């Protein structure tokens, strides 16, 4: 409020009081600046009167809240007369105006920014969980006023307001100081969901295999929850050129055929595992097999043929005792 008082004081120094017999004399500067807090007539105009009690009463006349950072409030003479009349200073011959026809009041320009409001709102959302599980609340749009007049020791009290739509929540954040509510700012948030996606970390030519070096996994926020589990494309082949930063889709990849780890007539280790023991033997694969495949394997020692599952290390694990040769 300091700069507002400086502006009013300068106006008072250059103003020559009227010589008429008006009980209350009010000088309106063209503009005035105000800080935080409730606005009074004496903050925006020069008020003089031989009756000091009347002068003090008029100067303390409430004019509402102070303007926010982007706001301008205009008070003309008729508005001031109406405010004075509502406080018992009604007769026109009791009030004499000079100066401008209206005063435009602006914020003193100092602002707290939106961050304290967002911090209070997000803490409220984290405590109360007003939306679906797993969602992240993102600010849908910035409020019309991004800042309020500079406030020291201000408190911020969010509360739920009427929701503007599905998957959205609106908070009304009350800004107070010394027990006096100065403003209420509405913030609207929308629910978003973290989704993992594979992205080309560098330019990947068509026909090149995707690896952990040329592919990275990013987490992004989407409006809808993903129903599909994330599957890494590492190990597959690019069906087209993938410039760095490209989100990799299934349609951009070639269908890769898994390579057999066991070939027909190849010697293999036959392994049987149980609680606390492992028994190994030698076998001969009777067909090709990929990891997880069931293939026929001949036990070299017994000459019996069994079905066995191909393990990642190339060994086979028999599932049944014997099948027809």
XYZ file of N, CA and C in Angstrom, residues 117-221:
315
model
N -0.680 -20.946 -4.919
C -2.038 -21.464 -5.101
C -1.986 -22.913 -5.581
N -1.124 -23.191 -6.576
C -1.010 -24.549 -7.096
C -0.491 -25.504 -6.031
N 0.470 -25.052 -5.249
C 1.028 -25.916 -4.215
C -0.039 -26.306 -3.199
N -0.829 -25.342 -2.764
C -1.904 -25.639 -1.811
C -2.944 -26.561 -2.430
N -3.277 -26.331 -3.713
C -4.277 -27.159 -4.381
C -3.795 -28.594 -4.537
N -2.529 -28.773 -4.930
C -2.010 -30.120 -5.140
C -1.875 -30.881 -3.832
N -1.522 -30.195 -2.770
C -1.473 -30.852 -1.462
C -2.865 -31.313 -1.046
N -3.878 -30.503 -1.340
C -5.262 -30.880 -1.036
C -5.657 -32.121 -1.841
N -5.326 -32.144 -3.140
C -5.680 -33.283 -3.985
C -4.956 -34.549 -3.525
N -3.704 -34.403 -3.102
C -2.944 -35.573 -2.639
C -3.537 -36.143 -1.352
N -4.049 -35.273 -0.502
C -4.635 -35.732 0.775
C -6.002 -36.366 0.581
N -6.799 -35.823 -0.312
C -8.209 -36.212 -0.407
C -8.527 -37.186 -1.535
N -7.667 -37.329 -2.518
C -7.859 -38.287 -3.617
C -9.287 -38.236 -4.181
N -9.678 -37.122 -4.803
C -11.065 -37.016 -5.281
C -11.340 -37.721 -6.602
N -10.350 -38.372 -7.202
C -10.566 -38.959 -8.520
C -10.201 -40.419 -8.599
N -10.152 -40.980 -9.815
C -9.846 -42.405 -10.001
C -8.436 -42.737 -9.513
N -8.261 -43.999 -9.075
C -6.943 -44.454 -8.650
C -5.976 -44.423 -9.825
N -4.751 -44.042 -9.544
C -3.718 -44.061 -10.568
C -3.650 -42.834 -11.436
N -4.561 -41.886 -11.235
C -4.552 -40.698 -12.084
C -3.615 -39.639 -11.510
N -3.213 -38.724 -12.364
C -2.410 -37.569 -11.985
C -3.223 -36.330 -12.339
N -3.351 -35.402 -11.373
C -4.151 -34.200 -11.618
C -3.287 -33.119 -12.255
N -3.687 -32.682 -13.450
C -2.979 -31.633 -14.176
C -3.865 -30.399 -14.286
N -3.261 -29.220 -14.171
C -4.014 -27.984 -14.300
C -4.590 -27.891 -15.705
N -5.915 -27.757 -15.806
C -6.573 -27.740 -17.113
C -6.332 -26.426 -17.836
N -6.397 -25.320 -17.126
C -6.135 -24.015 -17.718
C -5.767 -23.037 -16.613
N -4.941 -22.091 -16.971
C -4.529 -21.110 -15.984
C -5.681 -20.160 -15.700
N -5.826 -19.715 -14.462
C -6.901 -18.770 -14.142
C -6.687 -17.440 -14.836
N -7.756 -16.666 -14.924
C -7.683 -15.377 -15.609
C -6.619 -14.486 -14.992
N -6.540 -14.485 -13.675
C -5.519 -13.708 -12.972
C -4.453 -14.665 -12.470
N -3.232 -14.494 -12.974
C -2.166 -15.396 -12.605
C -1.519 -15.025 -11.282
N -1.813 -13.848 -10.760
C -1.194 -13.450 -9.499
C -2.129 -12.551 -8.718
N -1.853 -12.465 -7.447
C -2.580 -11.583 -6.548
C -1.609 -10.540 -6.019
N -2.101 -9.462 -5.452
C -1.175 -8.491 -4.864
C -0.258 -9.159 -3.851
N 0.912 -8.576 -3.703
C 1.938 -9.170 -2.842
C 1.414 -9.376 -1.422
N 1.472 -10.616 -0.967
C 0.929 -10.958 0.343
C 1.991 -11.647 1.180
N 2.279 -11.081 2.324
C 3.157 -11.741 3.277
C 2.300 -12.434 4.328
N 2.748 -13.631 4.717
C 2.038 -14.404 5.735
C 0.607 -14.752 5.304
N 0.408 -14.905 4.005
C -0.919 -15.284 3.518
C -1.135 -16.777 3.721
N -2.385 -17.179 3.866
C -2.756 -18.591 3.955
C -3.651 -18.935 2.783
N -3.615 -20.205 2.364
C -4.363 -20.660 1.200
C -5.174 -21.882 1.602
N -6.492 -21.776 1.502
C -7.388 -22.847 1.942
C -8.221 -23.341 0.762
N -7.853 -24.481 0.137
C -8.646 -25.020 -0.974
C -9.879 -25.757 -0.464
N -10.904 -25.764 -1.278
C -12.089 -26.578 -1.021
C -12.649 -27.017 -2.369
N -13.379 -28.123 -2.359
C -13.978 -28.619 -3.595
C -15.109 -27.704 -4.039
N -15.121 -27.372 -5.330
C -16.207 -26.605 -5.931
C -16.927 -27.520 -6.924
N -17.946 -26.996 -7.582
C -18.727 -27.803 -8.518
C -17.851 -28.245 -9.677
N -17.866 -29.568 -9.955
C -17.024 -30.108 -11.027
C -17.538 -29.646 -12.381
N -16.642 -29.228 -13.298
C -17.076 -28.775 -14.621
C -17.344 -29.908 -15.600
N -16.985 -31.154 -15.246
C -17.215 -32.255 -16.170
C -16.599 -33.537 -15.659
N -16.777 -34.643 -16.408
C -16.205 -35.925 -15.975
C -14.682 -35.883 -15.982
N -14.098 -36.628 -15.052
C -12.639 -36.694 -14.914
C -12.007 -35.333 -14.683
N -12.774 -34.426 -14.091
C -12.256 -33.097 -13.787
C -12.644 -32.735 -12.359
N -11.881 -31.844 -11.759
C -12.189 -31.361 -10.425
C -11.834 -29.886 -10.367
N -12.664 -29.137 -9.677
C -12.422 -27.694 -9.529
C -12.269 -27.371 -8.051
N -11.236 -26.614 -7.731
C -10.986 -26.182 -6.369
C -11.117 -24.666 -6.275
N -11.729 -24.214 -5.203
C -11.781 -22.786 -4.896
C -10.774 -22.545 -3.772
N -9.731 -21.793 -4.069
C -8.663 -21.546 -3.099
C -8.870 -20.163 -2.482
N -9.178 -20.144 -1.195
C -9.375 -18.876 -0.480
C -8.013 -18.355 -0.021
N -7.742 -17.100 -0.347
C -6.495 -16.452 0.067
C -6.824 -15.491 1.202
N -6.201 -15.708 2.354
C -6.499 -14.905 3.545
C -5.219 -14.407 4.184
N -5.363 -13.342 4.949
C -4.250 -12.818 5.740
C -4.810 -12.186 6.999
N -4.220 -12.561 8.124
C -4.655 -12.040 9.416
C -6.149 -12.271 9.646
N -6.628 -13.433 9.199
C -8.024 -13.788 9.406
C -8.989 -13.148 8.432
N -8.520 -12.325 7.500
C -9.397 -11.653 6.537
C -9.244 -12.299 5.166
N -10.355 -12.747 4.589
C -10.312 -13.344 3.262
C -10.187 -12.235 2.218
N -9.136 -12.339 1.392
C -8.857 -11.295 0.407
C -9.321 -11.661 -0.988
N -9.315 -12.944 -1.309
C -9.695 -13.364 -2.657
C -9.979 -14.853 -2.660
N -10.720 -15.297 -3.683
C -10.956 -16.714 -3.917
C -10.628 -16.985 -5.381
N -9.677 -17.872 -5.617
C -9.241 -18.193 -6.979
C -9.643 -19.627 -7.296
N -10.323 -19.822 -8.428
C -10.745 -21.160 -8.830
C -9.699 -21.776 -9.760
N -9.338 -23.018 -9.465
C -8.383 -23.767 -10.278
C -9.049 -25.060 -10.727
N -8.982 -25.346 -12.020
C -9.598 -26.545 -12.578
C -8.513 -27.531 -12.999
N -8.670 -28.788 -12.557
C -7.716 -29.839 -12.876
C -8.430 -30.952 -13.630
N -7.669 -31.657 -14.493
C -8.226 -32.831 -15.182
C -7.381 -34.053 -14.857
N -8.038 -35.199 -14.812
C -7.349 -36.445 -14.493
C -6.616 -36.954 -15.720
N -5.344 -37.280 -15.550
C -4.569 -37.894 -16.619
C -3.837 -39.107 -16.055
N -3.428 -39.989 -16.986
C -2.859 -41.264 -16.575
C -1.471 -41.453 -17.173
N -0.508 -41.906 -16.368
C 0.835 -42.160 -16.898
C 0.843 -43.387 -17.805
N 1.414 -43.237 -18.980
C 1.485 -44.316 -19.965
C 2.925 -44.407 -20.464
N 3.466 -45.632 -20.540
C 4.813 -45.820 -21.059
C 4.770 -46.004 -22.574
N 5.743 -45.417 -23.265
C 5.826 -45.569 -24.710
C 7.299 -45.629 -25.124
N 7.561 -46.393 -26.184
C 8.916 -46.514 -26.719
C 9.149 -45.409 -27.733
N 10.327 -44.789 -27.661
C 10.669 -43.665 -28.530
C 12.052 -43.905 -29.123
N 12.217 -43.566 -30.401
C 13.530 -43.686 -31.034
C 14.484 -42.684 -30.394
N 15.564 -43.185 -29.799
C 16.532 -42.309 -29.148
C 17.491 -41.680 -30.147
N 17.522 -42.213 -31.347
C 18.356 -41.677 -32.435
C 17.709 -42.081 -33.748
N 18.225 -41.618 -34.859
C 17.701 -42.031 -36.161
C 17.948 -43.529 -36.345
N 16.869 -44.273 -36.653
C 16.969 -45.719 -36.841
C 16.604 -46.031 -38.290
N 17.555 -46.523 -39.088
C 17.243 -46.836 -40.491
C 16.289 -48.028 -40.598
N 15.571 -48.101 -41.712
C 14.714 -49.256 -41.974
C 15.563 -50.517 -42.029
N 15.077 -51.597 -41.444
C 15.796 -52.860 -41.422
C 16.752 -53.003 -40.263
N 16.903 -51.944 -39.446
C 17.822 -51.998 -38.304
C 17.106 -52.609 -37.101
N 17.841 -53.388 -36.333
C 17.263 -53.987 -35.132
C 17.187 -52.943 -34.019
N 16.096 -52.981 -33.250
C 15.921 -52.062 -32.122
C 16.631 -52.620 -30.900
N 17.404 -51.748 -30.240
C 18.193 -52.155 -29.082
C 17.956 -51.181 -27.934
N 18.531 -51.506 -26.795
C 18.435 -50.601 -25.648
C 19.214 -49.310 -25.867
N 20.102 -49.307 -26.855
C 20.879 -48.110 -27.148
C 20.119 -47.146 -28.055
N 19.349 -47.664 -29.023
C 18.661 -46.753 -29.949
C 17.181 -46.545 -29.609
N 16.728 -47.147 -28.522
C 15.341 -46.977 -28.083
C 15.333 -46.583 -26.608
N 14.494 -45.616 -26.266
C 14.295 -45.266 -24.855
C 12.806 -45.396 -24.533
N 12.513 -45.511 -23.261
C 11.126 -45.631 -22.810
C 10.766 -44.375 -22.021
N 9.761 -43.636 -22.490
C 9.281 -42.423 -21.816
C 7.939 -42.699 -21.152
N 7.662 -41.961 -20.097
C 6.342 -41.994 -19.471
C 5.648 -40.670 -19.760
N 4.485 -40.741 -20.389
C 3.720 -39.548 -20.743
C 2.344 -39.630 -20.094
N 1.643 -38.498 -20.054
C 0.310 -38.443 -19.467
C -0.747 -38.417 -20.565
